[in-house]
Structures are given as C-alpha cells and as structure tokens.
Short mmCIF file of C-alpha atoms and ligand atoms in Angstrom, two decimals:
data_model
loop_
_atom_site.label_atom_id
_atom_site.label_comp_id
_atom_site.label_asym_id
_atom_site.label_seq_id
_atom_site.Cartn_x
_atom_site.Cartn_y
_atom_site.Cartn_z
CA UNK Y 33 270.16 -1.26 18.57
CA UNK Y 34 267.23 -2.26 16.37
CA UNK Y 35 263.91 -0.40 16.51
CA UNK Y 36 260.87 -2.47 15.54
CA UNK Y 37 257.39 -1.05 14.82
CA UNK Y 38 254.52 -3.50 15.22
CA UNK Y 39 250.89 -4.27 15.92
CA UNK Y 40 249.79 -7.53 17.57
CA UNK Y 41 249.44 -11.02 16.09
CA UNK Y 42 251.05 -10.66 12.62
CA UNK Y 43 253.87 -8.45 13.84
CA UNK Y 44 254.47 -10.74 16.81
CA UNK Y 45 255.49 -13.57 14.47
CA UNK Y 46 258.41 -11.54 13.12
CA UNK Y 47 259.21 -10.04 16.54
CA UNK Y 48 259.58 -13.58 17.89
CA UNK Y 49 261.97 -14.47 15.06
CA UNK Y 50 264.00 -11.28 15.55
CA UNK Y 51 264.28 -11.83 19.31
CA UNK Y 52 265.66 -15.32 18.70
CA UNK Y 53 268.07 -14.24 15.95
CA UNK Y 54 269.50 -11.11 17.65
CA UNK Y 55 270.42 -9.98 21.14
CA UNK Y 56 267.02 -9.12 22.71
CA UNK Y 57 268.71 -6.55 24.98
CA UNK Y 58 269.44 -4.66 21.78
CA UNK Y 59 265.78 -4.45 20.68
CA UNK Y 60 263.25 -1.66 21.19
CA UNK Y 61 259.77 -2.74 20.10
CA UNK Y 62 257.36 0.16 19.56
CA UNK Y 63 253.75 -1.07 19.71
CA UNK Y 64 250.43 0.21 18.49
CA UNK Y 65 248.11 1.29 21.32
CA UNK Y 66 245.21 2.49 19.14
CA UNK Y 67 243.46 -0.84 19.91
CA UNK Y 68 243.53 -0.17 23.68
CA UNK Y 69 240.18 0.07 25.42
CA UNK Y 70 238.49 -0.19 28.80
CA UNK Y 71 236.37 -3.24 29.64
CA UNK Y 72 235.15 -4.31 33.12
CA UNK Y 73 236.85 -1.10 34.30
CA UNK Y 74 240.23 -2.49 33.20
CA UNK Y 75 242.73 -0.87 30.82
CA UNK Y 76 243.44 -3.43 28.11
CA UNK Y 77 246.40 -3.01 25.73
CA UNK Y 78 246.10 -6.00 23.37
CA UNK Y 79 249.12 -5.31 21.15
CA UNK Y 80 251.48 -4.50 24.04
CA UNK Y 81 250.38 -7.74 25.72
CA UNK Y 82 250.64 -9.87 22.57
CA UNK Y 83 254.21 -8.66 22.02
CA UNK Y 84 255.21 -8.98 25.70
CA UNK Y 85 253.74 -12.51 26.02
CA UNK Y 86 255.43 -13.51 22.75
CA UNK Y 87 258.82 -12.23 23.94
CA UNK Y 88 258.28 -13.98 27.28
CA UNK Y 89 257.59 -17.25 25.44
CA UNK Y 90 254.13 -17.62 27.02
CA UNK Y 91 251.82 -16.49 24.19
CA UNK Y 92 249.11 -18.68 22.75
CA UNK Y 93 250.72 -19.35 19.38
CA UNK Y 94 247.54 -20.86 17.90
CA UNK Y 95 245.21 -17.95 18.63
CA UNK Y 96 247.96 -15.35 18.28
CA UNK Y 97 246.82 -13.52 21.44
CA UNK Y 98 246.51 -14.28 25.15
CA UNK Y 99 248.51 -16.68 27.31
CA UNK Y 100 249.00 -20.34 26.33
CA UNK Y 101 246.85 -22.71 28.39
CA UNK Y 102 244.92 -19.88 30.05
CA UNK Y 103 241.50 -20.64 31.56
CA UNK Y 104 238.36 -18.50 31.34
CA UNK Y 105 236.63 -19.01 34.71
CA UNK Y 106 236.53 -15.32 35.68
CA UNK Y 107 235.07 -14.46 32.27
CA UNK Y 108 232.24 -16.93 32.79
CA UNK Y 109 231.48 -15.35 36.16
CA UNK Y 110 231.67 -11.84 34.71
CA UNK Y 111 229.03 -13.03 32.22
CA UNK Y 112 226.82 -14.31 35.07
CA UNK Y 113 226.85 -10.86 36.59
CA UNK Y 114 225.73 -9.38 33.28
CA UNK Y 115 229.19 -8.24 32.18
CA UNK Y 116 230.38 -8.31 28.58
CA UNK Y 117 231.86 -11.66 27.59
CA UNK Y 118 232.52 -11.23 23.84
CA UNK Y 119 236.14 -10.24 24.48
CA UNK Y 120 237.79 -13.39 25.77
CA UNK Y 121 239.92 -12.38 28.73
CA UNK Y 122 241.72 -15.34 30.27
CA UNK Y 123 242.31 -15.68 34.01
CA UNK Y 124 246.09 -15.13 33.83
CA UNK Y 125 245.62 -12.40 31.23
CA UNK Y 126 243.20 -10.64 33.62
CA UNK Y 127 246.03 -10.36 36.16
CA UNK Y 128 247.95 -8.30 33.58
CA UNK Y 129 245.00 -5.93 33.03
CA UNK Y 130 244.33 -5.60 36.77
CA UNK Y 131 248.01 -4.80 37.38
CA UNK Y 132 248.11 -2.29 34.50
CA UNK Y 133 244.94 -0.57 35.74
CA UNK Y 134 246.21 -0.44 39.35
CA UNK Y 135 249.61 0.99 38.40
CA UNK Y 136 248.04 3.56 36.04
CA UNK Y 137 245.69 4.63 38.84
CA UNK Y 138 248.73 5.01 41.13
CA UNK Y 139 250.11 7.53 38.63
CA UNK Y 140 252.56 5.48 36.55
CA UNK Y 141 252.65 6.12 32.81
CA UNK Y 142 251.72 3.39 30.32
CA UNK Y 143 255.39 2.98 29.38
CA UNK Y 144 256.40 2.58 33.06
CA UNK Y 145 253.62 0.01 33.53
CA UNK Y 146 254.69 -1.85 30.37
CA UNK Y 147 258.26 -1.93 31.67
CA UNK Y 148 257.06 -3.32 35.01
CA UNK Y 149 255.08 -6.09 33.30
CA UNK Y 150 257.83 -7.09 30.85
CA UNK Y 151 260.44 -7.16 33.66
CA UNK Y 152 258.17 -9.34 35.79
CA UNK Y 153 257.87 -11.73 32.83
CA UNK Y 154 261.64 -11.77 32.26
CA UNK Y 155 261.50 -10.03 28.88
CA UNK Y 156 264.89 -8.58 27.94
CA UNK Y 157 263.77 -6.51 24.94
CA UNK Y 158 262.37 -3.05 25.63
CA UNK Y 159 258.64 -2.90 24.85
CA UNK Y 160 257.33 0.63 24.34
CA UNK Y 161 253.81 1.88 23.72
CA UNK Y 162 253.71 4.30 20.76
CA UNK Y 163 252.45 6.92 23.23
CA UNK Y 164 251.61 7.26 26.91
CA UNK Y 165 248.63 9.38 25.89
CA UNK Y 166 245.28 7.92 24.90
CA UNK Y 167 244.87 7.43 21.15
CA UNK Y 168 241.77 5.56 20.02
CA UNK Y 169 241.33 3.92 16.64
CA UNK Y 170 237.73 4.59 15.52
CA UNK Y 171 236.03 2.71 12.70
CA UNK Y 172 233.38 4.65 10.78
CA UNK Y 173 230.46 2.54 9.53
CA UNK Y 174 227.17 3.57 7.87
CA UNK Y 175 225.53 3.12 11.32
CA UNK Y 176 228.07 5.36 13.08
CA UNK Y 177 231.50 5.10 14.68
CA UNK Y 178 232.60 2.09 16.69
CA UNK Y 179 235.77 1.20 18.60
CA UNK Y 180 238.40 -1.00 17.02
CA UNK Y 181 237.68 -4.01 19.28
CA UNK Y 182 233.96 -3.73 18.59
CA UNK Y 183 234.74 -3.92 14.87
CA UNK Y 184 237.47 -6.55 15.14
CA UNK Y 185 236.17 -8.95 17.79
CA UNK Y 186 232.45 -8.24 18.36
CA UNK Y 187 231.55 -7.84 14.67
CA UNK Y 188 234.30 -10.12 13.29
CA UNK Y 189 235.23 -7.31 10.82
CA UNK Y 190 231.94 -7.73 8.91
CA UNK Y 191 230.07 -4.83 7.37
CA UNK Y 192 230.97 -1.73 5.44
CA UNK Y 193 233.70 0.60 6.68
CA UNK Y 194 233.72 4.19 5.45
CA UNK Y 195 236.76 5.47 7.31
CA UNK Y 196 239.32 4.97 10.06
CA UNK Y 197 240.52 7.69 12.42
CA UNK Y 198 242.86 7.93 15.39
CA UNK Y 199 241.17 10.08 18.04
CA UNK Y 200 243.70 11.98 20.14
CA UNK Y 201 246.65 11.28 17.83
CA UNK Y 202 247.25 14.89 16.82
CA UNK Y 203 247.69 15.96 20.47
CA UNK Y 204 249.62 12.92 21.72
CA UNK Y 205 253.35 12.65 22.31
CA UNK Y 206 255.58 9.73 21.47
CA UNK Y 207 256.40 7.70 24.61
CA UNK Y 208 259.80 8.57 26.15
CA UNK Y 209 262.58 6.93 24.17
CA UNK Y 210 260.48 6.15 21.08
CA UNK Y 211 261.75 8.86 18.76
CA UNK Y 212 265.35 8.44 20.00
CA UNK Y 213 265.16 4.70 19.39
CA UNK Y 214 264.25 5.33 15.73
CA UNK Y 215 266.85 8.09 15.30
CA UNK Y 216 269.68 6.20 17.01
CA UNK Y 217 268.95 2.68 15.74
CA UNK Y 218 271.31 0.79 13.48
CA UNK Y 219 268.25 -0.56 11.72
CA UNK Y 220 264.49 0.00 11.77
CA UNK Y 221 262.05 -2.83 11.00
CA UNK Y 222 258.39 -2.28 10.10
CA UNK Y 223 256.63 -5.58 10.81
CA UNK Y 224 254.06 -7.12 8.44
CA UNK Y 225 251.27 -5.59 10.51
CA UNK Y 226 247.99 -4.10 9.38
CA UNK Y 227 249.11 -0.89 7.59
CA UNK Y 228 245.83 0.88 8.41
CA UNK Y 229 245.09 -0.05 12.04
CA UNK Y 230 248.45 -1.22 13.44
CA UNK Y 231 251.19 0.79 11.69
CA UNK Y 232 248.76 3.64 10.79
CA UNK Y 233 248.24 4.76 14.42
CA UNK Y 234 252.00 4.63 15.14
CA UNK Y 235 252.69 6.81 12.07
CA UNK Y 236 249.99 9.23 13.28
CA UNK Y 237 251.98 9.96 16.47
CA UNK Y 238 253.58 13.37 15.89
CA UNK Y 239 257.30 13.04 15.17
CA UNK Y 240 257.41 9.32 14.33
CA UNK Y 241 257.11 9.66 10.56
CA UNK Y 242 259.68 12.48 10.56
CA UNK Y 243 262.07 10.35 12.69
CA UNK Y 244 261.66 7.46 10.21
CA UNK Y 245 262.50 9.80 7.32
CA UNK Y 246 265.45 11.38 9.12
CA UNK Y 247 267.11 8.34 10.68
CA UNK Y 248 270.37 7.31 9.10
CA UNK Y 249 269.49 3.68 9.80
CA UNK Y 250 268.08 1.60 6.95
CA UNK Y 251 264.31 1.22 7.31
CA UNK Y 252 263.06 -2.19 6.15
CA UNK Y 253 259.42 -3.31 5.92
CA UNK Y 254 257.82 -6.70 5.28
CA UNK Y 255 254.56 -6.80 3.32
CA UNK Y 256 251.49 -8.07 5.25
CA UNK Y 257 249.71 -8.50 1.90
CA UNK Y 258 250.38 -11.48 -0.36
CA UNK Y 259 248.65 -11.86 -3.75
CA UNK Y 260 246.23 -9.03 -2.99
CA UNK Y 261 245.00 -10.49 0.31
CA UNK Y 262 245.87 -10.25 4.00
CA UNK Y 263 247.40 -13.39 5.50
CA UNK Y 264 244.93 -12.91 8.39
CA UNK Y 265 242.51 -10.26 9.59
CA UNK Y 266 240.89 -7.30 7.84
CA UNK Y 267 243.94 -5.43 6.44
CA UNK Y 268 242.77 -5.97 2.84
CA UNK Y 269 239.22 -4.72 3.55
CA UNK Y 270 240.47 -1.72 5.49
CA UNK Y 271 243.01 -0.82 2.80
CA UNK Y 272 240.23 -0.92 0.20
CA UNK Y 273 238.01 1.23 2.47
CA UNK Y 274 240.81 3.79 2.71
CA UNK Y 275 241.18 3.91 -1.08
CA UNK Y 276 244.55 2.13 -1.10
CA UNK Y 277 245.51 -0.42 -3.74
CA UNK Y 278 245.14 -3.81 -2.02
CA UNK Y 279 248.54 -5.30 -2.83
CA UNK Y 280 252.10 -5.22 -1.60
CA UNK Y 281 252.50 -2.24 -3.95
CA UNK Y 282 249.71 -0.44 -2.02
CA UNK Y 283 251.56 -1.04 1.27
CA UNK Y 284 254.89 0.09 -0.23
CA UNK Y 285 253.23 3.26 -1.54
CA UNK Y 286 251.93 4.09 1.95
CA UNK Y 287 255.47 3.76 3.36
CA UNK Y 288 257.36 5.16 0.35
CA UNK Y 289 258.49 8.36 2.09
CA UNK Y 290 260.51 6.51 4.75
CA UNK Y 291 261.13 2.88 3.71
CA UNK Y 292 264.46 1.96 2.06
CA UNK Y 293 263.92 -1.79 1.64
CA UNK Y 294 260.72 -3.77 1.15
CA UNK Y 295 260.26 -7.53 1.32
CA UNK Y 296 257.51 -9.07 -0.80
CA UNK Y 297 256.38 -12.66 -1.34
CA UNK Y 298 257.58 -14.86 -4.22
CA UNK Y 299 253.95 -14.88 -5.43
CA UNK Y 300 254.21 -11.09 -5.87
CA UNK Y 301 257.50 -11.08 -7.78
CA UNK Y 302 255.72 -9.44 -10.74
CA UNK Y 303 255.24 -6.31 -8.56
CA UNK Y 304 258.95 -5.92 -7.82
CA UNK Y 305 259.65 -3.50 -10.67
CA UNK Y 306 256.57 -1.39 -9.95
CA UNK Y 307 257.57 -1.06 -6.27
CA UNK Y 308 261.16 -0.23 -7.21
CA UNK Y 309 259.61 2.59 -9.31
CA UNK Y 310 258.67 4.18 -5.96
CA UNK Y 311 262.39 4.39 -5.16
CA UNK Y 312 262.31 1.42 -2.74
CA UNK Y 313 264.78 -1.45 -3.11
CA UNK Y 314 262.53 -4.51 -3.25
CA UNK Y 315 263.48 -8.06 -2.30
CA UNK Y 316 261.47 -11.18 -3.12
CA UNK Y 317 261.53 -13.58 -0.15
CA UNK Y 318 259.60 -16.22 1.79
CA UNK Y 319 257.49 -13.94 3.98
CA UNK Y 320 254.79 -16.41 5.13
CA UNK Y 321 255.51 -17.39 8.74
CA UNK Y 322 253.68 -20.65 9.37
CA UNK Y 323 256.30 -22.20 11.65
CA UNK Y 324 258.95 -21.08 14.11
CA UNK Y 325 261.57 -21.91 11.53
CA UNK Y 326 259.81 -19.58 9.00
CA UNK Y 327 259.82 -16.78 11.59
CA UNK Y 328 263.51 -17.25 12.32
CA UNK Y 329 264.56 -17.45 8.69
CA UNK Y 330 262.57 -14.33 7.74
CA UNK Y 331 264.12 -12.54 10.75
CA UNK Y 332 267.61 -13.61 9.55
CA UNK Y 333 266.81 -12.36 6.04
CA UNK Y 334 265.63 -8.99 7.43
CA UNK Y 335 268.49 -8.52 9.89
CA UNK Y 336 271.10 -9.47 7.26
CA UNK Y 337 269.97 -6.47 5.14
CA UNK Y 338 270.47 -3.93 7.97
P1 GDP A 77 246.82 -7.40 14.87
O1 GDP A 77 247.05 -6.08 15.55
O2 GDP A 77 246.53 -8.51 15.81
O3 GDP A 77 245.85 -7.33 13.71
O4 GDP A 77 248.23 -7.71 14.28
P2 GDP A 77 249.11 -7.07 13.17
O5 GDP A 77 248.56 -5.82 12.61
O6 GDP A 77 250.53 -7.06 13.63
O7 GDP A 77 248.96 -8.24 12.13
C1 GDP A 77 247.99 -8.37 11.17
C2 GDP A 77 248.66 -8.44 9.82
O8 GDP A 77 249.67 -9.43 9.80
C3 GDP A 77 247.69 -8.82 8.75
O9 GDP A 77 247.62 -7.77 7.81
C4 GDP A 77 248.28 -10.09 8.10
O10 GDP A 77 248.17 -10.08 6.70
C5 GDP A 77 249.72 -10.03 8.54
N1 GDP A 77 250.30 -11.36 8.68
C6 GDP A 77 249.84 -12.35 9.50
N2 GDP A 77 250.62 -13.44 9.34
C7 GDP A 77 251.57 -13.12 8.44
C8 GDP A 77 252.64 -13.86 7.86
O11 GDP A 77 252.89 -15.01 8.18
N3 GDP A 77 253.41 -13.22 6.93
C9 GDP A 77 253.17 -11.92 6.55
N4 GDP A 77 253.98 -11.37 5.64
N5 GDP A 77 252.15 -11.21 7.07
C10 GDP A 77 251.37 -11.80 8.01
N1 FO1 A 78 240.91 -11.34 19.53
C1 FO1 A 78 239.80 -11.98 19.16
O1 FO1 A 78 239.59 -12.19 17.98
N2 FO1 A 78 238.87 -12.40 20.10
C2 FO1 A 78 239.06 -12.20 21.43
O2 FO1 A 78 238.20 -12.58 22.23
C3 FO1 A 78 240.27 -11.55 21.84
C4 FO1 A 78 240.58 -11.37 23.17
C5 FO1 A 78 241.81 -10.79 23.52
C6 FO1 A 78 242.17 -10.66 24.87
C7 FO1 A 78 243.37 -10.08 25.21
C8 FO1 A 78 244.25 -9.62 24.21
O3 FO1 A 78 245.42 -9.07 24.55
C9 FO1 A 78 243.91 -9.76 22.87
C10 FO1 A 78 242.69 -10.35 22.51
N3 FO1 A 78 242.34 -10.49 21.18
C11 FO1 A 78 241.17 -11.13 20.84
C12 FO1 A 78 243.20 -10.01 20.12
C13 FO1 A 78 243.00 -8.53 19.81
O4 FO1 A 78 241.67 -8.16 19.61
C14 FO1 A 78 243.75 -8.23 18.51
O5 FO1 A 78 245.01 -8.82 18.51
C15 FO1 A 78 244.16 -6.85 18.29
O6 FO1 A 78 243.64 -5.87 19.08
C16 FO1 A 78 244.18 -6.49 16.83
O7 FO1 A 78 245.25 -5.66 16.70
#
C-alpha cells in the first residue's frame, strides 16, 4: 500500500498520475483539511473534493478545482439574495457540500462522509482527511488574521503575510487509519503541494511527523518549487513569510527529518549537492506536470524509487 500526503490542485496532478500508474485500491491519500471553511451554512472541504473529483475523473483540469463543465446558476441566485459569491461554487459541486453538511449533522465523521462521497463517485483509492477534528489555517496580516480562503481566493494572495497558524491542530487527532497507513505503507509520497499551507497542516497533526520518521517505508517528496518560484499559487510568498529559503533546498530542509528521497527539477540541478548535504538522496527529474503524460511519467519515476 502507498500512502500519499497532499493538498489540492498541485498535489492532485501527481495523485492522478499515481492512480493511473498503480492499483488505486492500494492507495491511501491523506488530504489537508486546514483550508476547510463554512460558507452559506455548508461545510466545504476544497482539498478533499479536488482529490476525490480528480480520482473520479470528473475534475476541471483547467481550473484545477471543481467539476468539469459545472454551471453556476445557484451561485448567481445566492448572490441575488445577498449571499457571498466570491467563492465560485458550481451547481454539481454544491450537491457535494450539501451532502457533506447533511451527513455531518446526522453525526457522521468527516472521514465517514468522505468515504461516502468517494464511493458514490466510484473512486477506488481511499481518501482520508488529515483529521476528523476542525483545524483551521489562519493567515496573519498587518490588518489582523484572516481565513485561508479569504487570503487565497478573496484577496488573490496579495498583501503582506506575517505568519501562518493552524488553529486546533495541537488538540486534533489523526483521522482513523491515517497513522497506520503511514506506518504500514510500502512507500510514502509527499506531493509537490504548498509546504506551508498544504503539507504544513498535515505535519501539524499530532503523530503524523513521528509516523513519517518511524515508518520503515521510503518517504519520497517532489519539490513544488522550481528555480526559486512556485509553479502556481503563493507557496513562494508564504515560504518567504515564514523565513524559509525559497528554493527546492528550502522545501527539502523543512522535510529533512523524515524524507529519504527528494525529486528536484533539472533547472535546480545545481542544488543537488547542497540538498544531499541534508542527508537526503536527491534525484534530478522532469517534475513539471503540464500534460497527462507528464503526470504519468513523474508518477512512474516516483513509484519506481519505492
Ligand atoms: P492547493 O491546495 O490548491 O494550493 O494545492 P497544493 O498545495 O497541492 O498545490 C500547490 C503547489 O503545487 C504549489 O506550490 C505549486 O508550486 C505546486 N505545483 C503546481 N503544479 C506543479 C507541477 O506541475 N509540478 C510541481 N513540481 N509542482 C507543482
Ligand atoms: N479557487 C479559486 O481560486 N477560486 C474559487 O472561486 C474557488 C472555488 C472553489 C470551490 C470549490 C473547491 O473545492 C475549490 C475551490 N477553489 C477555488 C480552490 C481552493 O480555494 C483551493 O484549491 C484550495 O483551497 C487551496 O488549497
């Protein structure tokens, strides 16, 4: 069994490749839930949904989130009634959030709800939230703290960030099966996700970092940073705000206590020796995933090392 740790859009590219290059029944995908929030009274779990839709083959590949071909009629009407319309919830996507909110209110845990949704969509891989408990990524700005979605979507990651925290993380528990998946895996893959706001919250769940250190399985990570910049999104800005070196070396350093193998881009080959100095075997590879064939070949490269 392979255990995969991921956020949403960037991680989903590799998750798609892995699911096509391995037996999906043999995959446990542990997702960030620090981005979860409540809007229109609905519990929204963007990274769980991005991964589930990707594995179901229904994700909007262009945007990286939501369902391909979805319409936005309900959103327009929510706007007419004075509701918030900056977070683009599609009509089909809304059915997911309504179902999640209903099942949670009936007493199911987030992992049980996630299982229900992925089964209904015919997804064979196990999709697990990092925790069933509420953990909230908070972005500190000079004007005060805001939620992750407010920073990411409403403000388009503009403006100064002075810190990132994960409210509730210290008291939360890993979702059932999460720690065992890491301990019992034959390989663990850390996706090229935002190290601060996608992998960071997962590592803040008590027990996960220790399980990654203790597992006998090789732990392999792919750099989300190429030539000192994120391929998409604010990972580079957030790394700088957290005082990290903005490079694949900076990512490797953050994972150095548990990662055995690290994949970096050809453009970063000059950093290979420096990263190996951290005690991490470093491989130069094609880690940009522009096409399905890129995703599959990177997945093959990763899986071959496990
Ligand atoms: P989010 O939760 O939607 O932000 O998704 P993730 O955290 O999983 O993905 C964002 C990260 O993926 C960013 O830091 C990007 O640099 C990285 N990323 C996106 N596309 C690629 C790619 O093709 N290759 C690599 N190596 N990283 C990528
Ligand atoms: N990202 C955006 O940039 N704009 C949106 O309007 C938006 C809507 C949205 C709806 C459902 C969903 O599951 C994801 C959505 N995302 C949107 C993506 C989401 O904000 C990000 O993928 C993550 O939370 C970052 O990790």
